PDB file of N, CA and C in Angstrom:
ATOM      1  N   UNK A   1     -69.208-135.299 -85.730  1.00  0.00           N
ATOM      2  CA  UNK A   1     -69.598-136.768 -85.471  1.00  0.00           C
ATOM      3  C   UNK A   1     -68.337-137.423 -84.779  1.00  0.00           C
ATOM      4  N   UNK A   2     -67.084-137.027 -85.264  1.00  0.00           N
ATOM      5  CA  UNK A   2     -65.827-137.538 -84.741  1.00  0.00           C
ATOM      6  C   UNK A   2     -65.617-137.326 -83.252  1.00  0.00           C
ATOM      7  N   UNK A   3     -66.214-136.110 -82.731  1.00  0.00           N
ATOM      8  CA  UNK A   3     -66.073-135.607 -81.438  1.00  0.00           C
ATOM      9  C   UNK A   3     -66.795-136.619 -80.494  1.00  0.00           C
ATOM     10  N   UNK A   4     -68.013-137.136 -80.859  1.00  0.00           N
ATOM     11  CA  UNK A   4     -68.629-138.076 -80.071  1.00  0.00           C
ATOM     12  C   UNK A   4     -68.111-139.519 -80.222  1.00  0.00           C
ATOM     13  N   UNK A   5     -67.351-139.880 -81.220  1.00  0.00           N
ATOM     14  CA  UNK A   5     -66.747-141.005 -81.317  1.00  0.00           C
ATOM     15  C   UNK A   5     -65.389-141.084 -80.401  1.00  0.00           C
ATOM     16  N   UNK A   6     -64.712-139.877 -80.493  1.00  0.00           N
ATOM     17  CA  UNK A   6     -63.368-139.771 -79.779  1.00  0.00           C
ATOM     18  C   UNK A   6     -63.524-139.299 -78.315  1.00  0.00           C
ATOM     19  N   UNK A   7     -64.614-139.027 -77.925  1.00  0.00           N
ATOM     20  CA  UNK A   7     -64.893-138.649 -76.389  1.00  0.00           C
ATOM     21  C   UNK A   7     -64.525-139.464 -75.595  1.00  0.00           C
ATOM     22  N   UNK A   8     -64.929-140.855 -75.626  1.00  0.00           N
ATOM     23  CA  UNK A   8     -64.614-141.824 -74.542  1.00  0.00           C
ATOM     24  C   UNK A   8     -63.223-142.080 -74.493  1.00  0.00           C
ATOM     25  N   UNK A   9     -62.443-142.070 -75.726  1.00  0.00           N
ATOM     26  CA  UNK A   9     -61.064-142.334 -75.758  1.00  0.00           C
ATOM     27  C   UNK A   9     -60.252-141.105 -75.118  1.00  0.00           C
ATOM     28  N   UNK A  10     -60.841-139.950 -75.297  1.00  0.00           N
ATOM     29  CA  UNK A  10     -60.174-138.707 -74.818  1.00  0.00           C
ATOM     30  C   UNK A  10     -60.318-138.733 -73.197  1.00  0.00           C
ATOM     31  N   UNK A  11     -61.512-139.072 -72.867  1.00  0.00           N
ATOM     32  CA  UNK A  11     -61.760-139.314 -71.349  1.00  0.00           C
ATOM     33  C   UNK A  11     -60.939-140.269 -70.796  1.00  0.00           C
ATOM     34  N   UNK A  12     -60.783-141.362 -71.341  1.00  0.00           N
ATOM     35  CA  UNK A  12     -59.860-142.366 -70.898  1.00  0.00           C
ATOM     36  C   UNK A  12     -58.281-142.001 -70.701  1.00  0.00           C
ATOM     37  N   UNK A  13     -57.927-141.122 -71.837  1.00  0.00           N
ATOM     38  CA  UNK A  13     -56.741-140.588 -71.788  1.00  0.00           C
ATOM     39  C   UNK A  13     -56.214-139.679 -70.664  1.00  0.00           C
ATOM     40  N   UNK A  14     -57.295-138.808 -70.497  1.00  0.00           N
ATOM     41  CA  UNK A  14     -57.242-137.721 -69.440  1.00  0.00           C
ATOM     42  C   UNK A  14     -57.297-138.454 -68.067  1.00  0.00           C
ATOM     43  N   UNK A  15     -58.049-139.373 -67.869  1.00  0.00           N
ATOM     44  CA  UNK A  15     -58.105-140.051 -66.586  1.00  0.00           C
ATOM     45  C   UNK A  15     -56.812-140.910 -66.388  1.00  0.00           C
ATOM     46  N   UNK A  16     -56.165-141.525 -67.397  1.00  0.00           N
ATOM     47  CA  UNK A  16     -54.858-142.145 -67.234  1.00  0.00           C
ATOM     48  C   UNK A  16     -53.701-141.190 -66.883  1.00  0.00           C
ATOM     49  N   UNK A  17     -53.762-140.028 -67.479  1.00  0.00           N
ATOM     50  CA  UNK A  17     -52.814-139.002 -67.284  1.00  0.00           C
ATOM     51  C   UNK A  17     -52.897-138.441 -65.919  1.00  0.00           C
ATOM     52  N   UNK A  18     -54.159-138.227 -65.310  1.00  0.00           N
ATOM     53  CA  UNK A  18     -54.295-137.769 -63.967  1.00  0.00           C
ATOM     54  C   UNK A  18     -53.995-138.914 -62.995  1.00  0.00           C
ATOM     55  N   UNK A  19     -54.076-140.059 -63.335  1.00  0.00           N
ATOM     56  CA  UNK A  19     -53.625-141.134 -62.308  1.00  0.00           C
ATOM     57  C   UNK A  19     -52.156-141.191 -62.333  1.00  0.00           C
ATOM     58  N   UNK A  20     -51.600-141.071 -63.475  1.00  0.00           N
ATOM     59  CA  UNK A  20     -50.002-141.000 -63.511  1.00  0.00           C
ATOM     60  C   UNK A  20     -49.431-139.780 -62.886  1.00  0.00           C
ATOM     61  N   UNK A  21     -50.124-138.588 -62.913  1.00  0.00           N
ATOM     62  CA  UNK A  21     -49.682-137.413 -62.256  1.00  0.00           C
ATOM     63  C   UNK A  21     -49.664-137.559 -60.735  1.00  0.00           C
ATOM     64  N   UNK A  22     -50.901-138.082 -60.297  1.00  0.00           N
ATOM     65  CA  UNK A  22     -51.058-138.226 -58.866  1.00  0.00           C
ATOM     66  C   UNK A  22     -49.954-139.193 -58.253  1.00  0.00           C
ATOM     67  N   UNK A  23     -49.818-140.384 -58.963  1.00  0.00           N
ATOM     68  CA  UNK A  23     -48.828-141.367 -58.452  1.00  0.00           C
ATOM     69  C   UNK A  23     -47.558-140.951 -58.426  1.00  0.00           C
ATOM     70  N   UNK A  24     -47.100-140.089 -59.327  1.00  0.00           N
ATOM     71  CA  UNK A  24     -45.766-139.464 -59.458  1.00  0.00           C
ATOM     72  C   UNK A  24     -45.488-138.491 -58.342  1.00  0.00           C
ATOM     73  N   UNK A  25     -46.489-137.582 -58.000  1.00  0.00           N
ATOM     74  CA  UNK A  25     -46.436-136.684 -56.923  1.00  0.00           C
ATOM     75  C   UNK A  25     -46.228-137.384 -55.601  1.00  0.00           C
ATOM     76  N   UNK A  26     -47.034-138.546 -55.296  1.00  0.00           N
ATOM     77  CA  UNK A  26     -46.951-139.291 -54.009  1.00  0.00           C
ATOM     78  C   UNK A  26     -45.395-139.876 -53.940  1.00  0.00           C
ATOM     79  N   UNK A  27     -44.929-140.253 -55.021  1.00  0.00           N
ATOM     80  CA  UNK A  27     -43.548-140.925 -55.112  1.00  0.00           C
ATOM     81  C   UNK A  27     -42.539-139.843 -54.846  1.00  0.00           C
ATOM     82  N   UNK A  28     -42.703-138.685 -55.428  1.00  0.00           N
ATOM     83  CA  UNK A  28     -41.798-137.713 -55.207  1.00  0.00           C
ATOM     84  C   UNK A  28     -41.856-137.247 -53.662  1.00  0.00           C
ATOM     85  N   UNK A  29     -43.022-137.314 -53.071  1.00  0.00           N
ATOM     86  CA  UNK A  29     -43.152-136.770 -51.666  1.00  0.00           C
ATOM     87  C   UNK A  29     -42.384-137.928 -50.833  1.00  0.00           C
ATOM     88  N   UNK A  30     -42.560-139.139 -51.216  1.00  0.00           N
ATOM     89  CA  UNK A  30     -41.914-140.247 -50.409  1.00  0.00           C
ATOM     90  C   UNK A  30     -40.357-140.111 -50.559  1.00  0.00           C
ATOM     91  N   UNK A  31     -39.932-139.765 -51.822  1.00  0.00           N
ATOM     92  CA  UNK A  31     -38.530-139.701 -52.042  1.00  0.00           C
ATOM     93  C   UNK A  31     -37.986-138.534 -51.295  1.00  0.00           C
ATOM     94  N   UNK A  32     -38.549-137.427 -51.326  1.00  0.00           N
ATOM     95  CA  UNK A  32     -37.825-136.278 -50.555  1.00  0.00           C
ATOM     96  C   UNK A  32     -37.958-136.490 -49.075  1.00  0.00           C
ATOM     97  N   UNK A  33     -38.963-137.250 -48.543  1.00  0.00           N
ATOM     98  CA  UNK A  33     -39.044-137.598 -47.171  1.00  0.00           C
ATOM     99  C   UNK A  33     -37.775-138.478 -46.801  1.00  0.00           C
ATOM    100  N   UNK A  34     -37.650-139.536 -47.622  1.00  0.00           N
ATOM    101  CA  UNK A  34     -36.604-140.371 -47.372  1.00  0.00           C
ATOM    102  C   UNK A  34     -35.170-139.638 -47.400  1.00  0.00           C
ATOM    103  N   UNK A  35     -34.888-138.705 -48.377  1.00  0.00           N
ATOM    104  CA  UNK A  35     -33.811-137.918 -48.551  1.00  0.00           C
ATOM    105  C   UNK A  35     -33.522-137.080 -47.314  1.00  0.00           C
ATOM    106  N   UNK A  36     -34.594-136.435 -46.930  1.00  0.00           N
ATOM    107  CA  UNK A  36     -34.430-135.565 -45.589  1.00  0.00           C
ATOM    108  C   UNK A  36     -34.167-136.433 -44.368  1.00  0.00           C
ATOM    109  N   UNK A  37     -34.677-137.627 -44.303  1.00  0.00           N
ATOM    110  CA  UNK A  37     -34.279-138.625 -43.273  1.00  0.00           C
ATOM    111  C   UNK A  37     -32.868-138.863 -43.304  1.00  0.00           C
ATOM    112  N   UNK A  38     -32.311-139.419 -44.541  1.00  0.00           N
ATOM    113  CA  UNK A  38     -31.074-139.658 -44.596  1.00  0.00           C
ATOM    114  C   UNK A  38     -29.986-138.568 -44.296  1.00  0.00           C
ATOM    115  N   UNK A  39     -30.219-137.465 -44.588  1.00  0.00           N
ATOM    116  CA  UNK A  39     -29.576-136.297 -44.497  1.00  0.00           C
ATOM    117  C   UNK A  39     -29.407-136.059 -42.779  1.00  0.00           C
ATOM    118  N   UNK A  40     -30.560-136.189 -42.243  1.00  0.00           N
ATOM    119  CA  UNK A  40     -30.652-136.039 -40.679  1.00  0.00           C
ATOM    120  C   UNK A  40     -29.769-137.190 -40.092  1.00  0.00           C
ATOM    121  N   UNK A  41     -29.889-138.378 -40.607  1.00  0.00           N
ATOM    122  CA  UNK A  41     -29.091-139.504 -40.062  1.00  0.00           C
ATOM    123  C   UNK A  41     -27.484-139.267 -40.357  1.00  0.00           C
ATOM    124  N   UNK A  42     -27.169-138.887 -41.450  1.00  0.00           N
ATOM    125  CA  UNK A  42     -25.745-138.626 -41.851  1.00  0.00           C
ATOM    126  C   UNK A  42     -25.220-137.493 -41.030  1.00  0.00           C
ATOM    127  N   UNK A  43     -26.141-136.497 -40.567  1.00  0.00           N
ATOM    128  CA  UNK A  43     -25.672-135.301 -39.912  1.00  0.00           C
ATOM    129  C   UNK A  43     -25.397-135.894 -38.358  1.00  0.00           C
ATOM    130  N   UNK A  44     -26.338-136.598 -37.783  1.00  0.00           N
ATOM    131  CA  UNK A  44     -26.082-137.195 -36.548  1.00  0.00           C
ATOM    132  C   UNK A  44     -24.925-138.074 -36.327  1.00  0.00           C
ATOM    133  N   UNK A  45     -24.537-138.838 -37.323  1.00  0.00           N
ATOM    134  CA  UNK A  45     -23.402-139.824 -37.397  1.00  0.00           C
ATOM    135  C   UNK A  45     -22.142-138.807 -37.537  1.00  0.00           C
ATOM    136  N   UNK A  46     -22.093-137.911 -38.266  1.00  0.00           N
ATOM    137  CA  UNK A  46     -20.895-136.930 -38.400  1.00  0.00           C
ATOM    138  C   UNK A  46     -20.753-135.984 -37.040  1.00  0.00           C
ATOM    139  N   UNK A  47     -21.824-135.749 -36.400  1.00  0.00           N
ATOM    140  CA  UNK A  47     -21.742-134.947 -35.209  1.00  0.00           C
ATOM    141  C   UNK A  47     -21.238-135.747 -34.175  1.00  0.00           C
ATOM    142  N   UNK A  48     -21.605-137.056 -34.020  1.00  0.00           N
ATOM    143  CA  UNK A  48     -21.025-137.977 -32.934  1.00  0.00           C
ATOM    144  C   UNK A  48     -19.632-138.343 -33.203  1.00  0.00           C
ATOM    145  N   UNK A  49     -19.185-138.321 -34.412  1.00  0.00           N
ATOM    146  CA  UNK A  49     -17.666-138.736 -34.780  1.00  0.00           C
ATOM    147  C   UNK A  49     -16.859-137.517 -34.500  1.00  0.00           C
ATOM    148  N   UNK A  50     -17.258-136.325 -34.642  1.00  0.00           N
ATOM    149  CA  UNK A  50     -16.643-135.029 -34.499  1.00  0.00           C
ATOM    150  C   UNK A  50     -16.738-134.505 -33.072  1.00  0.00           C
ATOM    151  N   UNK A  51     -17.598-135.093 -32.194  1.00  0.00           N
ATOM    152  CA  UNK A  51     -17.765-134.706 -30.882  1.00  0.00           C
ATOM    153  C   UNK A  51     -16.550-134.648 -30.180  1.00  0.00           C
ATOM    154  N   UNK A  52     -16.105-133.496 -29.511  1.00  0.00           N
ATOM    155  CA  UNK A  52     -14.819-133.242 -28.867  1.00  0.00           C
ATOM    156  C   UNK A  52     -13.647-132.869 -29.671  1.00  0.00           C
ATOM    157  N   UNK A  53     -13.634-132.892 -30.854  1.00  0.00           N
ATOM    158  CA  UNK A  53     -12.777-132.614 -31.838  1.00  0.00           C
ATOM    159  C   UNK A  53     -12.620-131.010 -31.890  1.00  0.00           C
ATOM    160  N   UNK A  54     -11.400-130.543 -31.605  1.00  0.00           N
ATOM    161  CA  UNK A  54     -11.059-129.121 -31.685  1.00  0.00           C
ATOM    162  C   UNK A  54     -10.422-128.896 -32.997  1.00  0.00           C
ATOM    163  N   UNK A  55     -11.066-128.145 -33.828  1.00  0.00           N
ATOM    164  CA  UNK A  55     -10.558-127.925 -35.227  1.00  0.00           C
ATOM    165  C   UNK A  55      -9.332-126.834 -35.300  1.00  0.00           C
ATOM    166  N   UNK A  56      -9.079-126.295 -34.178  1.00  0.00           N
ATOM    167  CA  UNK A  56      -7.964-125.214 -34.203  1.00  0.00           C
ATOM    168  C   UNK A  56      -6.549-125.856 -33.884  1.00  0.00           C
ATOM    169  N   UNK A  57      -6.628-127.179 -33.582  1.00  0.00           N
ATOM    170  CA  UNK A  57      -5.422-127.952 -33.366  1.00  0.00           C
ATOM    171  C   UNK A  57      -5.063-128.788 -34.696  1.00  0.00           C
ATOM    172  N   UNK A  58      -3.915-128.772 -35.033  1.00  0.00           N
ATOM    173  CA  UNK A  58      -3.411-129.545 -36.319  1.00  0.00           C
ATOM    174  C   UNK A  58      -3.406-130.935 -35.748  1.00  0.00           C
ATOM    175  N   UNK A  59      -3.693-131.831 -36.639  1.00  0.00           N
ATOM    176  CA  UNK A  59      -3.529-133.375 -36.404  1.00  0.00           C
ATOM    177  C   UNK A  59      -2.155-133.765 -36.136  1.00  0.00           C
ATOM    178  N   UNK A  60      -2.017-134.614 -35.077  1.00  0.00           N
ATOM    179  CA  UNK A  60      -0.818-135.084 -34.635  1.00  0.00           C
ATOM    180  C   UNK A  60       0.026-134.100 -33.966  1.00  0.00           C
ATOM    181  N   UNK A  61      -0.611-133.222 -33.224  1.00  0.00           N
ATOM    182  CA  UNK A  61       0.171-132.239 -32.403  1.00  0.00           C
ATOM    183  C   UNK A  61       1.025-132.886 -31.432  1.00  0.00           C
ATOM    184  N   UNK A  62       2.385-132.448 -31.538  1.00  0.00           N
ATOM    185  CA  UNK A  62       3.336-133.253 -30.616  1.00  0.00           C
ATOM    186  C   UNK A  62       4.014-134.276 -31.329  1.00  0.00           C
ATOM    187  N   UNK A  63       3.544-134.856 -32.265  1.00  0.00           N
ATOM    188  CA  UNK A  63       4.154-136.048 -33.022  1.00  0.00           C
ATOM    189  C   UNK A  63       5.181-135.485 -33.950  1.00  0.00           C
ATOM    190  N   UNK A  64       5.792-136.418 -34.692  1.00  0.00           N
ATOM    191  CA  UNK A  64       6.766-135.901 -35.699  1.00  0.00           C
ATOM    192  C   UNK A  64       6.006-135.249 -36.796  1.00  0.00           C
ATOM    193  N   UNK A  65       6.773-134.473 -37.494  1.00  0.00           N
ATOM    194  CA  UNK A  65       6.338-133.589 -38.626  1.00  0.00           C
ATOM    195  C   UNK A  65       6.156-134.603 -39.769  1.00  0.00           C
ATOM    196  N   UNK A  66       5.125-134.402 -40.601  1.00  0.00           N
ATOM    197  CA  UNK A  66       4.759-135.190 -41.634  1.00  0.00           C
ATOM    198  C   UNK A  66       5.330-134.380 -42.840  1.00  0.00           C
ATOM    199  N   UNK A  67       6.194-134.963 -43.647  1.00  0.00           N
ATOM    200  CA  UNK A  67       6.899-134.544 -44.741  1.00  0.00           C
ATOM    201  C   UNK A  67       6.053-134.644 -46.047  1.00  0.00           C
ATOM    202  N   UNK A  68       5.618-133.662 -46.644  1.00  0.00           N
ATOM    203  CA  UNK A  68       5.012-133.900 -47.943  1.00  0.00           C
ATOM    204  C   UNK A  68       5.685-133.285 -49.087  1.00  0.00           C
ATOM    205  N   UNK A  69       5.852-134.058 -50.182  1.00  0.00           N
ATOM    206  CA  UNK A  69       6.679-133.717 -51.375  1.00  0.00           C
ATOM    207  C   UNK A  69       5.619-133.512 -52.602  1.00  0.00           C
ATOM    208  N   UNK A  70       5.710-132.461 -53.287  1.00  0.00           N
ATOM    209  CA  UNK A  70       4.813-132.447 -54.470  1.00  0.00           C
ATOM    210  C   UNK A  70       5.717-132.040 -55.548  1.00  0.00           C
ATOM    211  N   UNK A  71       5.105-132.333 -56.770  1.00  0.00           N
ATOM    212  CA  UNK A  71       5.789-131.977 -58.098  1.00  0.00           C
ATOM    213  C   UNK A  71       4.884-130.888 -58.771  1.00  0.00           C
ATOM    214  N   UNK A  72       5.286-129.793 -59.171  1.00  0.00           N
ATOM    215  CA  UNK A  72       4.423-128.854 -59.901  1.00  0.00           C
ATOM    216  C   UNK A  72       4.930-128.696 -61.211  1.00  0.00           C
ATOM    217  N   UNK A  73       3.915-128.792 -62.140  1.00  0.00           N
ATOM    218  CA  UNK A  73       4.041-128.630 -63.461  1.00  0.00           C
ATOM    219  C   UNK A  73       3.488-127.465 -64.080  1.00  0.00           C
ATOM    220  N   UNK A  74       4.242-126.496 -64.528  1.00  0.00           N
ATOM    221  CA  UNK A  74       3.717-125.295 -65.049  1.00  0.00           C
ATOM    222  C   UNK A  74       3.377-125.488 -66.547  1.00  0.00           C
ATOM    223  N   UNK A  75       2.088-125.253 -66.929  1.00  0.00           N
ATOM    224  CA  UNK A  75       1.780-125.469 -68.492  1.00  0.00           C
ATOM    225  C   UNK A  75       1.933-124.153 -69.085  1.00  0.00           C
ATOM    226  N   UNK A  76       1.853-123.032 -68.316  1.00  0.00           N
ATOM    227  CA  UNK A  76       2.074-121.781 -69.178  1.00  0.00           C
ATOM    228  C   UNK A  76       2.139-120.704 -68.025  1.00  0.00           C
ATOM    229  N   UNK A  77       2.655-119.522 -68.358  1.00  0.00           N
ATOM    230  CA  UNK A  77       2.708-118.362 -67.467  1.00  0.00           C
ATOM    231  C   UNK A  77       2.642-117.079 -68.395  1.00  0.00           C
ATOM    232  N   UNK A  78       2.356-116.039 -67.564  1.00  0.00           N
ATOM    233  CA  UNK A  78       2.251-114.799 -68.484  1.00  0.00           C
ATOM    234  C   UNK A  78       3.417-114.276 -69.267  1.00  0.00           C
ATOM    235  N   UNK A  79       3.327-113.148 -69.765  1.00  0.00           N
ATOM    236  CA  UNK A  79       4.324-112.445 -70.596  1.00  0.00           C
ATOM    237  C   UNK A  79       5.671-112.217 -69.778  1.00  0.00           C
ATOM    238  N   UNK A  80       6.695-112.349 -70.324  1.00  0.00           N
ATOM    239  CA  UNK A  80       8.116-111.962 -69.683  1.00  0.00           C
ATOM    240  C   UNK A  80       8.675-110.762 -70.245  1.00  0.00           C
ATOM    241  N   UNK A  81       9.006-109.756 -69.664  1.00  0.00           N
ATOM    242  CA  UNK A  81       9.626-108.585 -69.987  1.00  0.00           C
ATOM    243  C   UNK A  81      11.005-108.430 -69.542  1.00  0.00           C
ATOM    244  N   UNK A  82      12.105-108.327 -70.442  1.00  0.00           N
ATOM    245  CA  UNK A  82      13.431-108.133 -70.005  1.00  0.00           C
ATOM    246  C   UNK A  82      13.563-106.901 -68.973  1.00  0.00           C
ATOM    247  N   UNK A  83      12.972-105.931 -69.365  1.00  0.00           N
ATOM    248  CA  UNK A  83      13.007-104.475 -68.611  1.00  0.00           C
ATOM    249  C   UNK A  83      12.400-104.633 -67.142  1.00  0.00           C
ATOM    250  N   UNK A  84      11.475-105.513 -67.080  1.00  0.00           N
ATOM    251  CA  UNK A  84      10.925-105.568 -65.666  1.00  0.00           C
ATOM    252  C   UNK A  84      11.375-106.666 -64.871  1.00  0.00           C
ATOM    253  N   UNK A  85      12.233-107.568 -65.332  1.00  0.00           N
ATOM    254  CA  UNK A  85      12.997-108.619 -64.503  1.00  0.00           C
ATOM    255  C   UNK A  85      13.794-108.126 -63.580  1.00  0.00           C
ATOM    256  N   UNK A  86      13.834-108.751 -62.409  1.00  0.00           N
ATOM    257  CA  UNK A  86      14.648-108.465 -61.270  1.00  0.00           C
ATOM    258  C   UNK A  86      15.639-109.683 -61.182  1.00  0.00           C
ATOM    259  N   UNK A  87      16.904-109.387 -60.968  1.00  0.00           N
ATOM    260  CA  UNK A  87      17.909-110.386 -60.981  1.00  0.00           C
ATOM    261  C   UNK A  87      18.417-110.312 -59.607  1.00  0.00           C
ATOM    262  N   UNK A  88      18.654-111.346 -58.969  1.00  0.00           N
ATOM    263  CA  UNK A  88      19.290-111.289 -57.664  1.00  0.00           C
ATOM    264  C   UNK A  88      20.776-110.975 -57.580  1.00  0.00           C
ATOM    265  N   UNK A  89      21.182-110.366 -56.625  1.00  0.00           N
ATOM    266  CA  UNK A  89      22.664-109.952 -56.499  1.00  0.00           C
ATOM    267  C   UNK A  89      23.352-111.039 -56.095  1.00  0.00           C
ATOM    268  N   UNK A  90      24.345-111.592 -56.870  1.00  0.00           N
ATOM    269  CA  UNK A  90      25.195-112.742 -56.571  1.00  0.00           C
ATOM    270  C   UNK A  90      26.559-112.362 -56.315  1.00  0.00           C
ATOM    271  N   UNK A  91      26.908-112.696 -55.162  1.00  0.00           N
ATOM    272  CA  UNK A  91      28.265-112.291 -54.720  1.00  0.00           C
ATOM    273  C   UNK A  91      29.118-113.612 -54.646  1.00  0.00           C
ATOM    274  N   UNK A  92      30.136-113.738 -55.230  1.00  0.00           N
ATOM    275  CA  UNK A  92      31.207-114.848 -55.331  1.00  0.00           C
ATOM    276  C   UNK A  92      32.349-114.377 -54.294  1.00  0.00           C
ATOM    277  N   UNK A  93      32.490-115.218 -53.448  1.00  0.00           N
ATOM    278  CA  UNK A  93      33.816-114.999 -52.584  1.00  0.00           C
ATOM    279  C   UNK A  93      34.640-116.319 -52.946  1.00  0.00           C
ATOM    280  N   UNK A  94      36.055-115.867 -52.972  1.00  0.00           N
ATOM    281  CA  UNK A  94      36.949-116.921 -53.223  1.00  0.00           C
ATOM    282  C   UNK A  94      37.894-116.969 -52.036  1.00  0.00           C
TER     283      UNK A  94
END
């Protein structure tokens, strides 16, 4: 008896889920199409900006040299062995 009473609500639930599934797939297609269009647009813009650029040349060729200073902080390093260490030959001349 409960099957007959619940059948209309089950049918309505299935209809609602099917409708939601269909609208979601349509929205996903529209989103992916918009994404592909944006990628194509960005690719065209970058291609136009880099038209004539030779990446084999360094920037500022012929200009003054750009000096770059960095600080390097060592947080750890491997094991140190006294027997494997190499010391430079230091010559003092007076």
